[in-house]
Structure formats: C-alpha cells, structure tokens
Coordinates of C-alpha atoms and ligand atoms in Angstrom, one line a residue:
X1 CA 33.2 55.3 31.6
X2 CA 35.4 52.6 32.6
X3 CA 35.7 49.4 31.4
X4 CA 33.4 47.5 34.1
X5 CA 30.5 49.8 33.3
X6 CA 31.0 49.4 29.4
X7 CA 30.9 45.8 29.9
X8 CA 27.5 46.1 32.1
X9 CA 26.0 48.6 29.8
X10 CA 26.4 46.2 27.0
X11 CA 24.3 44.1 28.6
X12 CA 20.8 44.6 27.2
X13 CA 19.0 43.7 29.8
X14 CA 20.8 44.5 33.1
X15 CA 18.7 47.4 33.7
X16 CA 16.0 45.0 34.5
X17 CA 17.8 42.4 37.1
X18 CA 18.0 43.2 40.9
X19 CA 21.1 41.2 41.3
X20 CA 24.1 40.0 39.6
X21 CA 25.0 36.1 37.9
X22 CA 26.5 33.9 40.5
X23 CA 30.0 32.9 39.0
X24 CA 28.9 29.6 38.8
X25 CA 25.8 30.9 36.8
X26 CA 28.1 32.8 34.5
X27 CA 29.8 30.1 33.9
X28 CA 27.1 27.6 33.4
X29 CA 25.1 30.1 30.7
X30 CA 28.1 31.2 29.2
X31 CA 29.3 30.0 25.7
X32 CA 32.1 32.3 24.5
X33 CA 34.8 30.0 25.1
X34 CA 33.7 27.7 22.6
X35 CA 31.5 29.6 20.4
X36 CA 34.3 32.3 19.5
X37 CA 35.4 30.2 17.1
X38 CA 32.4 31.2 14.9
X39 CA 34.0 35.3 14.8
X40 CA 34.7 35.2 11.4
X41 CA 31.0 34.6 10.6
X42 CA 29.8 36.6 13.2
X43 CA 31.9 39.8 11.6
X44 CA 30.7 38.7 8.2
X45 CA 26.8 38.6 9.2
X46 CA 27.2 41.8 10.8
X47 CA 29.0 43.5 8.0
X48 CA 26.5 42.4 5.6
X49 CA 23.6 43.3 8.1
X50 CA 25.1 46.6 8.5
X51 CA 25.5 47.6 4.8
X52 CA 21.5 46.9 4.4
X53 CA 20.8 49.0 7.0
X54 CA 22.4 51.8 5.8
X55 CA 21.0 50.7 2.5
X56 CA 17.5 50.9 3.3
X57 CA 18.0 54.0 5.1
X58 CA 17.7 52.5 9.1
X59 CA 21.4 53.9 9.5
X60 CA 23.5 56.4 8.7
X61 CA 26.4 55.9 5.9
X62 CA 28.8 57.2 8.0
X63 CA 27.8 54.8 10.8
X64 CA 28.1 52.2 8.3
X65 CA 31.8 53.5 7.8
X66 CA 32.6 53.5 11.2
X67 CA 31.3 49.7 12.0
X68 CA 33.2 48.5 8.9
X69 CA 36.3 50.6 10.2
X70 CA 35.7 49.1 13.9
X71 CA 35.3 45.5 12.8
X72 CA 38.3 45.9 10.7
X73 CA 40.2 46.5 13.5
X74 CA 38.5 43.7 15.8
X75 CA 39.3 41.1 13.0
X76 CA 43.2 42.3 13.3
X77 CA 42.8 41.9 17.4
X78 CA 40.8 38.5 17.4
X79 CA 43.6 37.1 14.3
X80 CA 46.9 38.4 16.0
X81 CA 45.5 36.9 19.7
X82 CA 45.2 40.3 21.1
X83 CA 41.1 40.2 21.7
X84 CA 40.2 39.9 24.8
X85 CA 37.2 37.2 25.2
X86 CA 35.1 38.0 28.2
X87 CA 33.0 35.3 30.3
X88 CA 30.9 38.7 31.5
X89 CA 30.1 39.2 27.7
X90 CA 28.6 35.5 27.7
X91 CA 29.3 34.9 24.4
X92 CA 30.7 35.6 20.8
X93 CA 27.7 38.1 19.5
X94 CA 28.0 40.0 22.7
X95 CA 31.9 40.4 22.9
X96 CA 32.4 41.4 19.5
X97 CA 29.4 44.1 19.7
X98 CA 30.9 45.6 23.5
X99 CA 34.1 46.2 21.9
X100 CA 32.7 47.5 18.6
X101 CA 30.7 49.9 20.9
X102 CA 34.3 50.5 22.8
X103 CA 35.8 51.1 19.5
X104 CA 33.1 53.4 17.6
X105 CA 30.6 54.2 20.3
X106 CA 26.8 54.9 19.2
X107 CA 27.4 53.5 16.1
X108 CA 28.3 50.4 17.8
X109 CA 25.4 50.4 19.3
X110 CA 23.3 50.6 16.3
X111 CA 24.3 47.8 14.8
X112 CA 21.9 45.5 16.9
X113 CA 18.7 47.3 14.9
X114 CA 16.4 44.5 13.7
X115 CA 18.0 41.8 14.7
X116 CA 18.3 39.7 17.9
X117 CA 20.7 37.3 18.7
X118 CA 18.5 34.3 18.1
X119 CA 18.8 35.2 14.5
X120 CA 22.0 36.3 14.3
X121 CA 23.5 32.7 16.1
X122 CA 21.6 30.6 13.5
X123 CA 23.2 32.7 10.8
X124 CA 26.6 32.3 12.1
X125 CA 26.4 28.7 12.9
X126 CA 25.4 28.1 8.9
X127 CA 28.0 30.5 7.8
X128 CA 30.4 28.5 9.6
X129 CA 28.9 25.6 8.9
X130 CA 28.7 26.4 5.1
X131 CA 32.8 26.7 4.9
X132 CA 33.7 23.1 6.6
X133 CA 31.3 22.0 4.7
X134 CA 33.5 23.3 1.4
X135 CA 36.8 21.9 3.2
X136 CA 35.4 18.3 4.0
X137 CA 34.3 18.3 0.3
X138 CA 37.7 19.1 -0.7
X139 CA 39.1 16.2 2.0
X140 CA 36.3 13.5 0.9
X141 CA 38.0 14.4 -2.9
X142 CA 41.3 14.3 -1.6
X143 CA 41.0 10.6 0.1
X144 CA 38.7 9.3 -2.8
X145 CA 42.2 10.4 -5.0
X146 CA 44.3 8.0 -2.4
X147 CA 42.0 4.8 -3.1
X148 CA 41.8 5.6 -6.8
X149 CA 45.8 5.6 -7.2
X150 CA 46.2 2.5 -5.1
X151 CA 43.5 1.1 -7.1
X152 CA 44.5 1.6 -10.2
X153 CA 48.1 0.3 -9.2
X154 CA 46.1 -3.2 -7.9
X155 CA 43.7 -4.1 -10.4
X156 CA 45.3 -7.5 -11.0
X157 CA 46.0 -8.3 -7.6
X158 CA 43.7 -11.0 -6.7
X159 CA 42.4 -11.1 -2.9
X160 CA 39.6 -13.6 -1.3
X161 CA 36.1 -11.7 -1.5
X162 CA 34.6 -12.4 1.8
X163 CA 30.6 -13.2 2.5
X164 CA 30.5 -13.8 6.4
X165 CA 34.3 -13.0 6.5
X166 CA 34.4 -16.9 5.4
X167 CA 36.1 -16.4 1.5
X168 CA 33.2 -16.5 -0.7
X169 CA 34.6 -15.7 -4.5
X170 CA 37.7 -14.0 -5.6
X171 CA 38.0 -10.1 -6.7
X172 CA 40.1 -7.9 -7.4
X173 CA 41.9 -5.2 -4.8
X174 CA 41.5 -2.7 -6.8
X175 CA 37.6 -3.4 -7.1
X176 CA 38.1 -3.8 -3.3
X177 CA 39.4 -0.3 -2.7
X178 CA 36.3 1.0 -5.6
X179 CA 33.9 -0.3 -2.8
X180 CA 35.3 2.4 -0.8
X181 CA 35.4 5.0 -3.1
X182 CA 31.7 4.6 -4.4
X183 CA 30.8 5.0 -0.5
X184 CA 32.5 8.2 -0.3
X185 CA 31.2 9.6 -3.2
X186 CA 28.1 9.2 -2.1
X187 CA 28.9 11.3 1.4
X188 CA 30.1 14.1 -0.9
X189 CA 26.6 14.2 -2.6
X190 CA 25.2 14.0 0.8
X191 CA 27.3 16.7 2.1
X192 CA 26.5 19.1 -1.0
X193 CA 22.5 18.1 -0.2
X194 CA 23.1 19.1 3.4
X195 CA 25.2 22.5 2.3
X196 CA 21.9 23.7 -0.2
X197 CA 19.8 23.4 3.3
X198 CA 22.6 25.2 5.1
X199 CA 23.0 27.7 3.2
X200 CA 20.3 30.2 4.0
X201 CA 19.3 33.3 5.3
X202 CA 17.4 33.2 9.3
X203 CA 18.6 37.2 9.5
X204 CA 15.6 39.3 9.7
X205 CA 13.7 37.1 11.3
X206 CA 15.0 38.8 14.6
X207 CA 14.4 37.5 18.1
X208 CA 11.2 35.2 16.7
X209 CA 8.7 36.9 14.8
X210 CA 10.4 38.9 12.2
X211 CA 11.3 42.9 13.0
X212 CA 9.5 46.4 12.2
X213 CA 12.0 47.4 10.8
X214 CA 12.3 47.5 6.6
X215 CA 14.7 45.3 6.4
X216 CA 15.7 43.5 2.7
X217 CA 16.5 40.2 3.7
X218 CA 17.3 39.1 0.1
X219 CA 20.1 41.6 -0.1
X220 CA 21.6 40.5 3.1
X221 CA 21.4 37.0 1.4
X222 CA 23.0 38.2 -1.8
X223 CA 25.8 39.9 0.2
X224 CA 26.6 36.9 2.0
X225 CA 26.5 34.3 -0.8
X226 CA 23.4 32.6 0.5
X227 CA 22.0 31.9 -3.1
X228 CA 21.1 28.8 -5.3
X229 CA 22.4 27.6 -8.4
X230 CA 20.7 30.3 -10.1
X231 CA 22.3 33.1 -7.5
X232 CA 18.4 33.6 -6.3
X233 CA 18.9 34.1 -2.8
X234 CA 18.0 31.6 0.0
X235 CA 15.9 33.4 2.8
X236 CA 14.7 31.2 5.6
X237 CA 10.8 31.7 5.2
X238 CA 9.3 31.8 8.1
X239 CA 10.7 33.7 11.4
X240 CA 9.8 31.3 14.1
X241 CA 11.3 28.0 11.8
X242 CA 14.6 30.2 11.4
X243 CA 15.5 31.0 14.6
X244 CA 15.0 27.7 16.5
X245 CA 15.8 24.5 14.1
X246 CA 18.7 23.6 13.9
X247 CA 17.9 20.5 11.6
X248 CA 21.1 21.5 9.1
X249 CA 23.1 20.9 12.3
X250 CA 21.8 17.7 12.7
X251 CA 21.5 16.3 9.3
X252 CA 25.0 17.5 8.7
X253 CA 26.1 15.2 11.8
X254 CA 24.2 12.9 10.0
X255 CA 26.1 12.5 7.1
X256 CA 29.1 13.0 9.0
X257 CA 28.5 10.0 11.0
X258 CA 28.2 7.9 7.9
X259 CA 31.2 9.1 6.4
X260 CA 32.4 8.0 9.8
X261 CA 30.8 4.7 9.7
X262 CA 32.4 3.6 6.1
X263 CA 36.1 5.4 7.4
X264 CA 35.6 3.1 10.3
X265 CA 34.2 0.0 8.1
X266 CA 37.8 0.6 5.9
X267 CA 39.8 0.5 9.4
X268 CA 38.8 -2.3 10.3
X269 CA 39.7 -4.1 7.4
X270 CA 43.0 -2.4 7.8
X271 CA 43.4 -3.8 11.2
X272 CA 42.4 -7.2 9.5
X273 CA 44.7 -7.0 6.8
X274 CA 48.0 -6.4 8.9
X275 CA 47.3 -8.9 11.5
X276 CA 50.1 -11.1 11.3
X277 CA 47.3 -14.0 10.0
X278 CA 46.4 -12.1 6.7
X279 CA 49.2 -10.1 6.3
X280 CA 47.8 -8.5 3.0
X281 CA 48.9 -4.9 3.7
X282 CA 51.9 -2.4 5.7
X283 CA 51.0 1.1 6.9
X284 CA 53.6 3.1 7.1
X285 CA 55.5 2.9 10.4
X286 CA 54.4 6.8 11.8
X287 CA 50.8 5.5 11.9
X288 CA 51.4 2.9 14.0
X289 CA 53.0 2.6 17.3
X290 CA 54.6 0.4 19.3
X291 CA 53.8 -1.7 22.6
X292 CA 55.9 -0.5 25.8
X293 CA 56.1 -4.3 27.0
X294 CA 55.9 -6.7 23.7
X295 CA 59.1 -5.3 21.6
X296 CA 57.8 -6.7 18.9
X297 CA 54.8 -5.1 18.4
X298 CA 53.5 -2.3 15.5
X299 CA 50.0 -1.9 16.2
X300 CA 47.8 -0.3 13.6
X301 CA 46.5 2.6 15.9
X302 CA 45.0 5.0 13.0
X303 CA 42.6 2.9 12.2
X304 CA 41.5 1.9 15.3
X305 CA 41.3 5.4 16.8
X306 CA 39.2 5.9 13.7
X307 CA 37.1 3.2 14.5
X308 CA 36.5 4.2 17.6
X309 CA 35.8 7.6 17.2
X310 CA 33.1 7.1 14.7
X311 CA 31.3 6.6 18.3
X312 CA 32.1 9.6 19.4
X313 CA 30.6 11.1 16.1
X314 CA 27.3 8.9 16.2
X315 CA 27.1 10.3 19.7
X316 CA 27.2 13.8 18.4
X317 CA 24.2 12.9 16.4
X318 CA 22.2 11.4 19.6
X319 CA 23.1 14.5 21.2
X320 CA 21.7 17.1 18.7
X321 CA 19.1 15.3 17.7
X322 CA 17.7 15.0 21.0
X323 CA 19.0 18.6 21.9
X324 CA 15.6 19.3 19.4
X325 CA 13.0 17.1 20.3
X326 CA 11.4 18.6 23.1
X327 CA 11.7 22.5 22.3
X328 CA 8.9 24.3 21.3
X329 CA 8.7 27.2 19.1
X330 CA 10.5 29.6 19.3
X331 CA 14.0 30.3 20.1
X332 CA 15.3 27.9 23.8
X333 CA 18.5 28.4 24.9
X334 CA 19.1 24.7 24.6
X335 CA 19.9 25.2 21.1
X336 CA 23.5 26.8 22.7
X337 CA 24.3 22.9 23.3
X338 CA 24.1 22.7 19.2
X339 CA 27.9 24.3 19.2
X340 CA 30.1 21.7 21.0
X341 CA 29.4 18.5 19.3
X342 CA 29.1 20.3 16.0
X343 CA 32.3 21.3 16.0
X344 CA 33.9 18.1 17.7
X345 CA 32.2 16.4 14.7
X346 CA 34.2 19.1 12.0
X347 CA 37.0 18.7 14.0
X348 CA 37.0 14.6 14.1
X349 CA 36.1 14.3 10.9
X350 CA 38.2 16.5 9.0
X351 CA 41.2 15.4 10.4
X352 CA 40.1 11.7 10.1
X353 CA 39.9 12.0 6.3
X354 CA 43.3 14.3 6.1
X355 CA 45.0 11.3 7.8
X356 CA 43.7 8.5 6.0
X357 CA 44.1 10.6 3.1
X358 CA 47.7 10.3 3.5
X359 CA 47.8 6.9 5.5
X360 CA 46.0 5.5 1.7
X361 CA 47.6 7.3 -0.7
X362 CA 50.8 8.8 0.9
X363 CA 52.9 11.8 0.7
X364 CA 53.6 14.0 -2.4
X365 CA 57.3 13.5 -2.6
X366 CA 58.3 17.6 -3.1
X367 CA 61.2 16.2 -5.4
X368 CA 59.9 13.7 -7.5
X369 CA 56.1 14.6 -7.1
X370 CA 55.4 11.6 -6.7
X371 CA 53.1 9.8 -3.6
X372 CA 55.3 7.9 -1.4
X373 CA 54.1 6.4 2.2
X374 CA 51.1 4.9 1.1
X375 CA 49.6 1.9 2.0
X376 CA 52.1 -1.5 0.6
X377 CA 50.5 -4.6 -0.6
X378 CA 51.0 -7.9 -0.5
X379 CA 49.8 -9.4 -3.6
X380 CA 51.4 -13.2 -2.9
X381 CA 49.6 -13.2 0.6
X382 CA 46.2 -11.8 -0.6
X383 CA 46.2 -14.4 -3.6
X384 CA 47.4 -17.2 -1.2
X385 CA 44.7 -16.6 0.8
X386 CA 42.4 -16.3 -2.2
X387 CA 43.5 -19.9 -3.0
X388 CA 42.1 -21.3 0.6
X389 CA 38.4 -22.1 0.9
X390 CA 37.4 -22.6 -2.2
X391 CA 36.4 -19.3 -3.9
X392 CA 36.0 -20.6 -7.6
X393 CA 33.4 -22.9 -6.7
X394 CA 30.9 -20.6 -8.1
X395 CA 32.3 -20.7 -11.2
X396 CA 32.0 -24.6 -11.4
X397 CA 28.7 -24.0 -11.0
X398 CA 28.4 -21.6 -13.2
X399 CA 30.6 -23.7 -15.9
X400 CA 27.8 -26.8 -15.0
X401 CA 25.0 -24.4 -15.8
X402 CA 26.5 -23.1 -19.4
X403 CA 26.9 -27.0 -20.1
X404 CA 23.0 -27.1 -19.7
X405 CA 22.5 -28.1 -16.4
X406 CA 19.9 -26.3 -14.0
X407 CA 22.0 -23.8 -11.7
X408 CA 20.1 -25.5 -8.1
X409 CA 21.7 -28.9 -9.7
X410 CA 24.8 -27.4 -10.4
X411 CA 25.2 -26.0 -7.0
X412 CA 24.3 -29.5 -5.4
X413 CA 26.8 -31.3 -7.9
X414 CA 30.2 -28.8 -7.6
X415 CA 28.9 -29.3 -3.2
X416 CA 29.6 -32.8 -3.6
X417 CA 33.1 -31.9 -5.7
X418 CA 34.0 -29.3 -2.6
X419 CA 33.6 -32.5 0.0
X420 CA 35.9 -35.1 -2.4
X421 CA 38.5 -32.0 -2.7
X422 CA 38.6 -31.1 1.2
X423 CA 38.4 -34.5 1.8
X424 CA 41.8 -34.9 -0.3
X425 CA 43.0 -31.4 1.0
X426 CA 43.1 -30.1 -2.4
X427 CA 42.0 -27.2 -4.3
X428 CA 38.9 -27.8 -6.8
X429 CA 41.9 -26.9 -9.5
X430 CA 43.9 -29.5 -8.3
X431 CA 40.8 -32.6 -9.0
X432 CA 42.5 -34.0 -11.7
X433 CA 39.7 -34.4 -14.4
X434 CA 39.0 -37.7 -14.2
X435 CA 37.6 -37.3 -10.4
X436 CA 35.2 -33.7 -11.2
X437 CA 33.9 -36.0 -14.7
X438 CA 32.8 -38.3 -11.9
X439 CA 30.5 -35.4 -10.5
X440 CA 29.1 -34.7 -14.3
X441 CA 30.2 -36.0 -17.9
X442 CA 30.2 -32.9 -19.0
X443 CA 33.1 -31.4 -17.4
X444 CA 35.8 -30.9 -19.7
X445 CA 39.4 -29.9 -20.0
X446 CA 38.6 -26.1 -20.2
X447 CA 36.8 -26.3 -16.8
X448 CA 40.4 -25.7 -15.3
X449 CA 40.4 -22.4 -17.0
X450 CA 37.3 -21.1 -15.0
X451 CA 38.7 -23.0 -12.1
X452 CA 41.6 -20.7 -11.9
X453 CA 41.7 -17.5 -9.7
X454 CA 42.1 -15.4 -12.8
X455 CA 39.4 -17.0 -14.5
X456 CA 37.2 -16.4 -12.0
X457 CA 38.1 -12.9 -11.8
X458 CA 37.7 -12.0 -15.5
X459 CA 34.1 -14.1 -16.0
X460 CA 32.7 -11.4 -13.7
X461 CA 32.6 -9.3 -16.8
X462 CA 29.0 -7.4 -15.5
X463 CA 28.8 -3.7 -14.8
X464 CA 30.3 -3.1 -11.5
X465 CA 31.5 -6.4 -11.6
X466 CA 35.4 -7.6 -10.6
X467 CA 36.7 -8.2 -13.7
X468 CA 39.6 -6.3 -14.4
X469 CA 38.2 -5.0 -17.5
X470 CA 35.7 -3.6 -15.3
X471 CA 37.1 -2.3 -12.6
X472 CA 39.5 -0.2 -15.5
X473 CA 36.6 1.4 -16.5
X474 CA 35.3 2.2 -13.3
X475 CA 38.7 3.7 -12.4
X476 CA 38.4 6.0 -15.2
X477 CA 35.0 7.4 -14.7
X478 CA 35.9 8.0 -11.5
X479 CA 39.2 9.8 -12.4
X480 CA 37.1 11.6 -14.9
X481 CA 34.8 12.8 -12.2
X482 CA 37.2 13.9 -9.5
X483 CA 38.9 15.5 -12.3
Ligands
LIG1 N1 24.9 32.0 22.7 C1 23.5 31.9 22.3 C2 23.4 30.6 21.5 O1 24.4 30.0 21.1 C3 23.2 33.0 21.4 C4 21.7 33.3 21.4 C5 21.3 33.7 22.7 N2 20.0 34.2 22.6 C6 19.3 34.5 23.7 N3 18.1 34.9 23.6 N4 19.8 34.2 24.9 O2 22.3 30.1 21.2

C-alpha cells in the first residue's frame, strides 16, 4: 500500500465522500499544526485506553504489546523532530493513529474501539491542561518568593500610601510588595480549584452518548492520575456534558486573566515608580531598553508589555467563552477554536511570571547563591515623597480622638491645621506647638511623635495593618507557607 492510500484509508469516513477537501478546505478544518503540541497527552490517553481494553478483554494482549511498542517508537520520532505531521491527517489524534497503523498495522487500527475523537480531544486538552496547570503553580510560588525577599529586605522603608494616587497615609514597602503577594496567592488557590475540575475523565463517553463496548472508565482514570484527594477516580458523569464543555478551558483563562490583571496592576506601578518624577525603584538594565532617538532614555518595557498583554489574555477569555454560548449538545467542531487561545494564554502567562520572577527577585548568583538583579530601591525618594501631602494627618486625628474628642470633630479640626500648614508650606510636623494648640488645647508635646512618618507607620499596629511589627509577621506566615 503506499503511503497516499495509507493516509486515505485512515480516514474513517472517506469511503463515504464523492470528492476530495479543496486545499483551502483542508486547511481551514485542519488543526494539527497547532494542536500537535498536545502529543504527549494524546500518547498517554491512548496508552491508558489501550491497557483497559486489553484488560477487559475488547483486545488482545499482544495487540496491547504492539501499540505500546508502536507508540514507543512515535514518542522517539515526534521528540527527536523526525515525525512527520500531516495537514491530510487533519489533526494530532488522526496523525498519531495513521502512523501507529503504519507502524503495527491492525493493531493500530484497534486502538480506536470505544472511543471517538470527541472524547479523546477533551481528554487530551485536560491532560495537557492538568500539567501547565502544575508549572504555573510552581511559577506563581516562585514570583510570590521574589516579593517576599524584597519585602522582607524593606520593611522599614517608608513610601506614600496612595488613595486616588493623591498620598493618603504612609506604609511600609514591604507591606506594599505583601499586597501583591496576598493577590497571588489567591490565583494559586484559584488555579488548584480550576485543576480539581480539570482533572477528569470524558474517555468512554465516546463520540456523545457513551460506547457498547465494556469499557472501565474508572480504571482508565486511575491509570492516568485523574483521581481526588482520596485517589477515587474523577469520571466525567455524563457522556454528552463530557464531550462538548469545555468550561475548565474557560475558567482556567479565567483565573489566568486575573493573575494577569494583578501582574499588570504591579507594572504599572513599576512604570510609576521609575519615572524620573518618583524615582522610587531601578530594574535592571536587560529589562528595559533604550530609545533609538532620545539617548537618554531606559524605558521600563517589561512591564509595560505585561500590561499590555493582560489584554491579550482577557481577550482569550472573550473568545472561549463565547466559543460556548451558542453550541448545543453534543460535540460542534467549534470547540477546535478552544486550542489556540488556550495555549497563547499558557504561553503568555507562564513566561510573564518567569520574567517578573526574576525582574522582582533577581538571579541566583551560581557562586554565592545568592539573588542578585533584582529590583533596587530608593528608600530616601520613597520617604521624601512620603513627606509631601500630608500623609500623618490621619494620625492627628486620630491623636485628637484618643484626647476625647469625637473623630468627625477631629477630622474638621486637624482640616483647618492642613490649611495653616500649606498655607506656611510646611509639614504638619513642622507647626511648632504653639500654632496646632491653637486648633485644640489639648495637643501636646507627644503629638510630634504620631506626627512623624515612623509613628504613623507603627500606630497601624492592626492585623494586616502597616506596622512593621505587622508586616514581620505577615512575612513569616507567608515564608512558612511557601515553605
Ligand atoms: N481536532 C478536533 C478538535 O480539536 C478533534 C475532534 C474532532 N471530532 C470530530 N468529530 N470532527 O476538536
């Protein structure tokens, strides 16, 4: 038989069809330039498909034997590069199966027994699925790592807390850079959520209503690590659900396009801080570049790539989620359109948080072992700032109200001491005591000590408050977690 006839033959259904795809049909309806990326899973579902077969009787052992000895050898060809990916074979399922059939012949062909492809892409796409899943986790822990180390090197450093990016009250960086961390912790737990959903079985639910074939699901499951907590496996449970939503797809774009939204809240802050006006922070030089007509220039294009390509991830999520709403049951080939901005959104992702990973945190320093590269600070700038706009007003306020005063008093009282002070272009700290006893009697000479920056800082002694006190032990139940 030669080649061109194999290729036909392993089309199920050409017996049927009168004439041949168009090329430009072929090429519409094909996927296997994008979905081969899923061959690993595809080999892994089949394997495990193929040992219950033989299992339950439906195949021979010895054709068993030979598709374990055939896909041994495809996985050499597709790793090395030497697989040759067909357009004819329309897709991943289909090219792996022809050259398994090449390889082994009827045994090849037996493979396909009770199951469909429509079962057998939703499995792959979750396998697939389930392992990025398992590597963003490890990234999310890896940048959460970067922000604890610089926090815990900042706690002290004392930058202006903004409310309307106008200063509001002072806080610590290192509570600054917690923010962050507490928001990426949170994706983590939403990415384990979304893996528990991902993680099970459609196999066996074949092309939409389930196969007459006895097949034992739960083993599959077993055999391919689809199981909870309690290693009882996950089977999808009903055939026609299995093999046409792909709501794991979407809710894991979902969470990806959160994790987006906070990496993309952090940049901008970045792109704040190293403006020449705040000047609170340096990147290192290699993620920035330089302007080919202002020599002067070292724009902070990490972050702002970042920004911008949380678009491109919410867009992802647009896309799928609209991809769904008009299917009915079963199985609709629209559901090939899942592939693409699923994996753009692994891709973008992943390699947003290994960047800022690094661009936080910096480099392991093979030598030392220690992080080098990481983000520098500028404590003198951030406190500077923290000293413009009156950020320890507050805590007049607050000092008013401990004196007995009603706090909607107080406020109105320390307003009227904010007006004298800009009026005299001076700090609330710098009213010399006389002038603030004019506001209320009551103010005395330890009102300079809540006036202070620092003073500020450590009266915030509340859980999840700024104090550094605080933000210490914050810093070490998350170190204890991450652990
Ligand atoms: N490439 C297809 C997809 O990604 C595989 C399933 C095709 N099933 C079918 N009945 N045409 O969805």
């Amino acid at each position: 038989m030669s080649q061109n006839q194999l290729d036909k033959k392993s089309q199920a259904w050409s017996a049927l069809f009168s004439e041949p795809m168009s090329d430009l049909v072929k090429r519409y309806t094909a996927s296997v330039f994008f979905d081969k990326r899923l061959w690993q899973a595809d080999i892994m579902g089949s394997l495990a498909h193929a040992e219950m077969l033989a299992a339950q009787g439906i195949i021979s052992g010895q054709d068993r034997a030979d598709i374990e000895r055939g896909m041994a050898q495809i996985t050499q060809e597709i790793a090395s590069g030497a697989f040759e990916w067909k357009l004819d074979l329309e897709d991943v399922h289909l090219n792996i199966e022809a050259r398994l059939t090449q390889l082994i012949g009827d045994a090849g062909k037996r493979l396909h027994t009770g199951r469909s492809r429509n079962d057998q892409v939703a499995t792959d796409v979750r396998l697939w699925l389930r392992g990025e899943i398992d590597l963003i986790g490890e990234l999310l822990v890896e940048l959460q790592r970067a922000l604890l180390d610089v926090a815990a090197r900042h706690v002290d450093v004392i930058l202006p807390g903004f409310t309307h990016l106008q200063v509001a009250q002072p806080v610590s960086f290192g509570h600054h850079m917690l923010a962050y961390v507490e928001m990426f912790s949170r994706d983590a737990e939403r990415f384990t959520e979304v893996r528990r959903r991902t993680n099970r079985l459609p196999l066996g639910a074949a092309a939409l209503a389930g196969t007459s074939y006895p097949l034992d699901r739960k083993r599959v499951a077993r055999t391919l690590g689809m199981v909870d907590e309690a290693g009882i496996p996950c089977v999808c449970q009903n055939s026609l659900d299995a093999v046409s939503d792909r709501d794991f797809a979407i809710e894991f774009t979902a969470a990806a396009s959160l994790c987006m939204v906070h990496i993309s809240r952090l940049s901008e802050e970045l792109v704040l801080w190293m403006s020449q006006n705040f000047g609170f922070i340096k990147i290192a030089d290699r993620f920035t570049t330089g302007s080919s007509i202002m020599p002067q220039k070292k724009n902070p294009d990490v972050p702002e790539l970042a920004r911008g390509k949380t678009g491109r991830v919410v867009g992802h999520l647009m896309g799928l989620i609209t991809l769904m709403k008009g299917q009915p049951l079963a199985y609709n080939k629209d559901n090939q359109e899942d592939k693409e901005p699923l994996f753009d959104t692994v891709d973008t992702l992943k390699d947003t948080l290994r960047i800022f990973a690094e661009m936080i945190g910096g480099q392991t320093n093979p030598a030392t072992g220690a992080k080098e590269g990481g983000i520098t600070v500028n404590a003198q700038a951030m406190e500077q700032a923290a000293l413009k706009g009156y950020a320890t007003a507050t805590d007049l306020a607050d000092y008013l109200v401990k004196k007995g005063l009603p706090f909607r008093d107080a406020h109105e009282t320390v307003a009227h001491a904010v007006k004298a002070a800009v009026s005299h272009q001076v700090d609330l700290s710098e009213l010399p005591l006389k002038v603030l006893q004019e506001f209320n009697p009551k103010i005395e000479k330890d009102v300079f000590d809540v006036l202070s920056l620092r003073g500020s800082l450590h009266a915030r002694h509340v859980l999840g408050g700024t104090a550094p006190e605080q933000v210490r032990d914050q810093i070490a139940l998350h170190t204890h977690r991450l652990a």
